[in-house]
mmCIF file of C-alpha atoms in Angstrom:
data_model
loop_
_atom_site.group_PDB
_atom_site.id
_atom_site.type_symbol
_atom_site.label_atom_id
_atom_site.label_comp_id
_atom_site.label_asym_id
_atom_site.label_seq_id
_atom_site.Cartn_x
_atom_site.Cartn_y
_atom_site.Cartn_z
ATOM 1 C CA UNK A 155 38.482 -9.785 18.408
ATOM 2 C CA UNK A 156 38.899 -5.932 18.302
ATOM 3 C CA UNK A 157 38.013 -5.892 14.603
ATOM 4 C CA UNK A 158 35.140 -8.063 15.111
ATOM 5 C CA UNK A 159 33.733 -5.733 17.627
ATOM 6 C CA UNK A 160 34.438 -2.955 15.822
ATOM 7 C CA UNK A 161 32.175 -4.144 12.801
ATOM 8 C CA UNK A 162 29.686 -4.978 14.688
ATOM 9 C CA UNK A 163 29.445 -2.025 16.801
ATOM 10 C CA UNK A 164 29.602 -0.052 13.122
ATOM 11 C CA UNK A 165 26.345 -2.404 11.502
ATOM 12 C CA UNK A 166 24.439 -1.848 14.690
ATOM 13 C CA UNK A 167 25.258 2.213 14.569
ATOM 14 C CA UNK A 168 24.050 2.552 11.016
ATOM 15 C CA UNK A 169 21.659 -0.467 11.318
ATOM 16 C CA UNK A 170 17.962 0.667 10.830
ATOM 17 C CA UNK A 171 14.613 -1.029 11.644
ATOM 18 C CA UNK A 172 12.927 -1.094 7.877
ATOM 19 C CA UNK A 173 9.490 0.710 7.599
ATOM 20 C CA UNK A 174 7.095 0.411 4.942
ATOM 21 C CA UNK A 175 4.335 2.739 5.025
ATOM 22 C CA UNK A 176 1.086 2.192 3.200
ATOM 23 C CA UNK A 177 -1.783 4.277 1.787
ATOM 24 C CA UNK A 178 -4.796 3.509 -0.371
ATOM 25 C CA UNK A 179 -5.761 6.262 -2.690
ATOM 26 C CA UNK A 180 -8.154 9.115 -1.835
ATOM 27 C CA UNK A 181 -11.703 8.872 -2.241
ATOM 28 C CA UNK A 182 -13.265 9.226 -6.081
ATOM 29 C CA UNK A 183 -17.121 9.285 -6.837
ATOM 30 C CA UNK A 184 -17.124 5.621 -7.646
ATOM 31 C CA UNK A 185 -15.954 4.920 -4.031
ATOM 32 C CA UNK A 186 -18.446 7.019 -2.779
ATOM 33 C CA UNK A 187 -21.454 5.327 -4.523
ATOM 34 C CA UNK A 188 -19.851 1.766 -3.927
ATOM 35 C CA UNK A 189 -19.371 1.048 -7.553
ATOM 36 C CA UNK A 190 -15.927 -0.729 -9.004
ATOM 37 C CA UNK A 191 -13.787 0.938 -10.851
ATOM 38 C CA UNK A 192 -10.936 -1.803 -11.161
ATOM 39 C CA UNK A 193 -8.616 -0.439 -14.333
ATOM 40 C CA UNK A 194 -11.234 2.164 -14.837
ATOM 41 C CA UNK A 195 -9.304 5.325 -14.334
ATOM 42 C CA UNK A 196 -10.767 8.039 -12.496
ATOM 43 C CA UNK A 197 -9.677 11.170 -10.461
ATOM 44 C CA UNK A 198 -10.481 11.963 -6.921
ATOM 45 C CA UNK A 199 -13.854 13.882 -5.847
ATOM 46 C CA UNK A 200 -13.318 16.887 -3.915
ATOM 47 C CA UNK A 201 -13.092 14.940 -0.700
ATOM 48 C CA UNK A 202 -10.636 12.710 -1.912
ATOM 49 C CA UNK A 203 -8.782 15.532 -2.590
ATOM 50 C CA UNK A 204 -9.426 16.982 1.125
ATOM 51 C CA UNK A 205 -8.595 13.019 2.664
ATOM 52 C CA UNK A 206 -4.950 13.307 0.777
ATOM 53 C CA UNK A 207 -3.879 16.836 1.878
ATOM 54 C CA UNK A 208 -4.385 15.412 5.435
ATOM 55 C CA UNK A 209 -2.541 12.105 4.729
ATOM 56 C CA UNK A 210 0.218 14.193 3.249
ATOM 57 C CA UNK A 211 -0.002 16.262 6.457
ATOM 58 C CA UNK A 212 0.393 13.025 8.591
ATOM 59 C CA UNK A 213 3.496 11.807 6.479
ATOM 60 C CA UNK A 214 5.171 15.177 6.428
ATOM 61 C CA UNK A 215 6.479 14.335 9.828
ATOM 62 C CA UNK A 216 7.849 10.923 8.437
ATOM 63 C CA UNK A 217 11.265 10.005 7.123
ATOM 64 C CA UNK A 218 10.827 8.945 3.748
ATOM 65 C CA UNK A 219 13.428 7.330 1.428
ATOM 66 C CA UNK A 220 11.556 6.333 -1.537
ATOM 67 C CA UNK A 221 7.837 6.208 -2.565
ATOM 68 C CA UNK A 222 6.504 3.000 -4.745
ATOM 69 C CA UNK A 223 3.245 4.766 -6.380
ATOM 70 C CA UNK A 224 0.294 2.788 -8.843
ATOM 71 C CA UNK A 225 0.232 4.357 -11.901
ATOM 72 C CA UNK A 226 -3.603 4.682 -12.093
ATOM 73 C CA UNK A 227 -4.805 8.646 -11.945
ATOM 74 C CA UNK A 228 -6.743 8.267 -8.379
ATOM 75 C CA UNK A 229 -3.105 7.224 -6.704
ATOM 76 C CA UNK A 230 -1.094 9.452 -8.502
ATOM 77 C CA UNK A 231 -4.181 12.238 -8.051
ATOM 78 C CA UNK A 232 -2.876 11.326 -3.982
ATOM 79 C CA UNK A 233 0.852 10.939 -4.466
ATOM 80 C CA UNK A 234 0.706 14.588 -5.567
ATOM 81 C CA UNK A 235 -0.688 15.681 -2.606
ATOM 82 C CA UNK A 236 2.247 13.968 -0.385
ATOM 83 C CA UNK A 237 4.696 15.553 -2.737
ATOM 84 C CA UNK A 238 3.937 18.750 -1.393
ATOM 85 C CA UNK A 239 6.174 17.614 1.912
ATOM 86 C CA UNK A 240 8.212 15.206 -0.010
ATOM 87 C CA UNK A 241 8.777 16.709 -3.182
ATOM 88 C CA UNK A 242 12.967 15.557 -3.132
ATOM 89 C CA UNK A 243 11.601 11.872 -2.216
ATOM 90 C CA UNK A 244 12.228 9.708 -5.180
ATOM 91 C CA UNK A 245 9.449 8.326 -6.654
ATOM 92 C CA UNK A 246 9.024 4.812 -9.034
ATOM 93 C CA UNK A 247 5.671 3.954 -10.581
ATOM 94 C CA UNK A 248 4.761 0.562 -10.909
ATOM 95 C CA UNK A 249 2.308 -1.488 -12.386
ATOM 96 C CA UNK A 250 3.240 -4.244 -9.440
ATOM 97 C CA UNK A 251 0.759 -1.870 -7.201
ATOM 98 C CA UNK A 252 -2.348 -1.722 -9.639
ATOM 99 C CA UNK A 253 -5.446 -2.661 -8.108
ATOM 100 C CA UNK A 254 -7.104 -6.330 -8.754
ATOM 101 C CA UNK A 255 -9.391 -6.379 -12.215
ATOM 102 C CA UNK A 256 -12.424 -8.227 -12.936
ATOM 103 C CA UNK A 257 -14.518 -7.532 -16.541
ATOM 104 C CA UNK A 258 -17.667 -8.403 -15.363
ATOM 105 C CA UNK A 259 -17.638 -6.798 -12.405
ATOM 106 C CA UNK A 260 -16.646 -3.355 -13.335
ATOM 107 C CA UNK A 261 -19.106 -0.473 -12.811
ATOM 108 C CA UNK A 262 -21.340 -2.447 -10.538
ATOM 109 C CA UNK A 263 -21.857 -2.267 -7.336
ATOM 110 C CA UNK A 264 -21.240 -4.424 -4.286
ATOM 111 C CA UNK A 265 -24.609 -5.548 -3.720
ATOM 112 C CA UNK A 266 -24.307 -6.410 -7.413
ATOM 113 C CA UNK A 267 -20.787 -8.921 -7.815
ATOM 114 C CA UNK A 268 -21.047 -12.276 -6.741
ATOM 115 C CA UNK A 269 -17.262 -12.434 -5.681
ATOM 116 C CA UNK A 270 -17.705 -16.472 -5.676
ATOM 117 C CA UNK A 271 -18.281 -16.722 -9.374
ATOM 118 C CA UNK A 272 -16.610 -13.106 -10.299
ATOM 119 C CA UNK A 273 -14.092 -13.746 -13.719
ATOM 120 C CA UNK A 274 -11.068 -12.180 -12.372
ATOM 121 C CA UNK A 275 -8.894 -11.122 -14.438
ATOM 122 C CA UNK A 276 -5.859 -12.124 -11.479
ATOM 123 C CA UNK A 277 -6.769 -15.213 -9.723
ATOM 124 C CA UNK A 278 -6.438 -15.376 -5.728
ATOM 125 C CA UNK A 279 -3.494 -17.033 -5.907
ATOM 126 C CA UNK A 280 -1.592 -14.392 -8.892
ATOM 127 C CA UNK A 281 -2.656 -11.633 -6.621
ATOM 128 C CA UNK A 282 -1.157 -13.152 -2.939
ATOM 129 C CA UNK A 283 1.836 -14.168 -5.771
ATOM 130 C CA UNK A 284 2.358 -10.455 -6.676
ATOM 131 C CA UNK A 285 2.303 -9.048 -3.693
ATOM 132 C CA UNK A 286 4.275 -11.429 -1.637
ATOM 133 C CA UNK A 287 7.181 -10.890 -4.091
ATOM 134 C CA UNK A 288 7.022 -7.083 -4.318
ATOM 135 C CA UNK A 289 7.129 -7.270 -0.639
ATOM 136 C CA UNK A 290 10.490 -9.485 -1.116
ATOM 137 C CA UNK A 291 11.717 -7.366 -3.812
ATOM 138 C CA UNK A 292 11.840 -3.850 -1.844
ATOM 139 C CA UNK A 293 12.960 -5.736 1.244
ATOM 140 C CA UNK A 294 15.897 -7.276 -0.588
ATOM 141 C CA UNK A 295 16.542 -3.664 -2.101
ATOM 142 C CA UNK A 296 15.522 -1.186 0.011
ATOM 143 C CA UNK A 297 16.468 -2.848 3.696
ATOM 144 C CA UNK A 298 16.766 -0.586 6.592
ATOM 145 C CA UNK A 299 14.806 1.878 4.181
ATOM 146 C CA UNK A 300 11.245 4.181 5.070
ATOM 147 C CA UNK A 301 9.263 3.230 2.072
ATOM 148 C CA UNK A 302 5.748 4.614 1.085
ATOM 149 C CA UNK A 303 3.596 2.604 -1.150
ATOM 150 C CA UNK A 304 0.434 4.479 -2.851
ATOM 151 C CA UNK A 305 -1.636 1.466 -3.918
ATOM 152 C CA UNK A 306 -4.825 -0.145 -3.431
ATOM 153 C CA UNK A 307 -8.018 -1.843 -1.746
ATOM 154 C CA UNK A 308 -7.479 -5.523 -2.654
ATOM 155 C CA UNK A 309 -3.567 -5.226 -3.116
ATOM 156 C CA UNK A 310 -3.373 -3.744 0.787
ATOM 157 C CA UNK A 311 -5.931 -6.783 1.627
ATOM 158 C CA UNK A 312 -3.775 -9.901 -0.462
ATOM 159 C CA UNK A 313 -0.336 -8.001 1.479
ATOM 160 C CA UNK A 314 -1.202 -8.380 4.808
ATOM 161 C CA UNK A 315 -3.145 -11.924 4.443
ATOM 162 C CA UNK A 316 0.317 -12.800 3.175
ATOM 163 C CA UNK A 317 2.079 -11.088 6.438
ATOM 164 C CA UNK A 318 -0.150 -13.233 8.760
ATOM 165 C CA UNK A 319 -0.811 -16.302 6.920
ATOM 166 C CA UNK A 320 -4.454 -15.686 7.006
ATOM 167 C CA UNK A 321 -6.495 -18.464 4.779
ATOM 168 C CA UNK A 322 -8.438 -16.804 1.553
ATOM 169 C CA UNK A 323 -11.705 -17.556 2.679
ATOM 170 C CA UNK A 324 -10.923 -15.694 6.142
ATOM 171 C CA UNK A 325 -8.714 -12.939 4.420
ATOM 172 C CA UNK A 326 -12.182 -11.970 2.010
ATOM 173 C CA UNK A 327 -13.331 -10.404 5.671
ATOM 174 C CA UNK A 328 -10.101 -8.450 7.031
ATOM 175 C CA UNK A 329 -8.300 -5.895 6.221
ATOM 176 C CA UNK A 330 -10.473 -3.480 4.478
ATOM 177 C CA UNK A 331 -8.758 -0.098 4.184
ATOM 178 C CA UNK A 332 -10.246 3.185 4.210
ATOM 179 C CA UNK A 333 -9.210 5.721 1.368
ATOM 180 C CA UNK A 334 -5.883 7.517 2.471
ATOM 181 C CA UNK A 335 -5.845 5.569 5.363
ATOM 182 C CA UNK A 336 -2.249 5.113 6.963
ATOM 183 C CA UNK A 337 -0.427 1.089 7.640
ATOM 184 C CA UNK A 338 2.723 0.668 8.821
ATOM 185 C CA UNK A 339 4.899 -2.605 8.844
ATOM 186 C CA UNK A 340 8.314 -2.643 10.187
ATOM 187 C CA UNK A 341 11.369 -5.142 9.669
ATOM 188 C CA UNK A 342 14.063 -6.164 11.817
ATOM 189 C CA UNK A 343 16.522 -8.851 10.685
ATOM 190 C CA UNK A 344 13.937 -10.350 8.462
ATOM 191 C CA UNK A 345 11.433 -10.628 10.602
ATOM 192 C CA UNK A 346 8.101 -8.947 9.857
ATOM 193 C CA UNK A 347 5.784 -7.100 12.205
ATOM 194 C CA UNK A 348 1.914 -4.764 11.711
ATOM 195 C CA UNK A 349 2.417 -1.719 13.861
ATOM 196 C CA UNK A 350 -0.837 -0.315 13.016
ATOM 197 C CA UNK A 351 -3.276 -0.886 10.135
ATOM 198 C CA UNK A 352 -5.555 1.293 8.419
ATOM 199 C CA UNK A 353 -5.257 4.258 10.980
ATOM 200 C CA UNK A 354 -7.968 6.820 10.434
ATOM 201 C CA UNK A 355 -6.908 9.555 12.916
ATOM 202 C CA UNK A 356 -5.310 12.136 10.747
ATOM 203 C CA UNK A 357 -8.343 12.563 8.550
#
């Protein structure tokens, strides 16, 4: 009995509630004017710019263990900004983190893309799929980490409809982020929990 209480008064000393912050990318001119961009790889505007130095201000005051980053220019364009504060924080690039693609709907605008009849590239379905098993993969990994993900507008959507079960044709309506706007989900013993999403404040 002594060793048993012993180990578990050691697992619940070093034990740590898992954190997984997440970011979209800064602002780029295509953002601005509403207009896809997809794979189309572009740099942030000046505000963008401005949006990530204050996200990176936010996070400097965060324990970080390890960033997960999209290797598209706009969220590497941000990641460079939080490396100013985090610049010993190990960083992996990842294609799992890319944003959603659709061919006929690049360069147009909103008003423009019937999203009903839109040839995606990643169905529904591969998207939820690639998210829900990043999600497992860093949790299996990384657990009792701080994690930072740099990603993306319809990855950060297809994430947290997998977190709360929400049906597609619901999901299409929630959880729209806001360039280098701030989510944080934590873990404890497998369970998952949203402590805030898409928080605004610091910019």
């Amino acid at each position: 009995m002594p060793f048993l209480m012993a180990n578990l008064i050691f697992i619940f000393h070093f034990y740590r509630i898992m954190k997984i912050f997440i970011t979209r990318h800064g602002e780029t001119l295509e953002n601005r004017a509403w207009i896809f961009q997809w794979h189309i790889d572009w740099t942030l505007s000046d505000d963008g710019i401005e949006q990530a130095k204050k996200l990176a201000l936010r996070l400097s005051g965060e324990e970080i263990d390890i960033i997960y980053c999209s290797p598209l220019w706009r969220t590497k364009d941000t990641l460079k900004q939080i490396q100013e504060y985090k610049a010993a924080t190990e960083v992996i690039f990842t294609r799992d983190l890319v944003e959603r693609d659709a061919w006929d709907a690049t360069w147009k605008k909103w008003d423009e893309v019937d999203f009903t009849v839109a040839k995606w590239v990643e169905t529904n379905e591969a998207l939820r799929k690639r998210a829900w098993e990043f999600l497992d993969e860093i949790m299996r990994n990384h657990s009792s980490w701080n994690i930072l993900l740099v990603t993306h507008w319809w990855f950060i959507k297809w994430l947290f409809a997998y977190i709360h079960n929400i049906p597609e044709p619901e999901m299409v309506w929630r959880y729209a982020s806001n360039n280098c706007s701030l989510s944080l989900i934590e873990i404890e013993w497998s369970k998952l929990k949203e402590i805030y999403f898409n928080d605004t404040s610091h910019i």
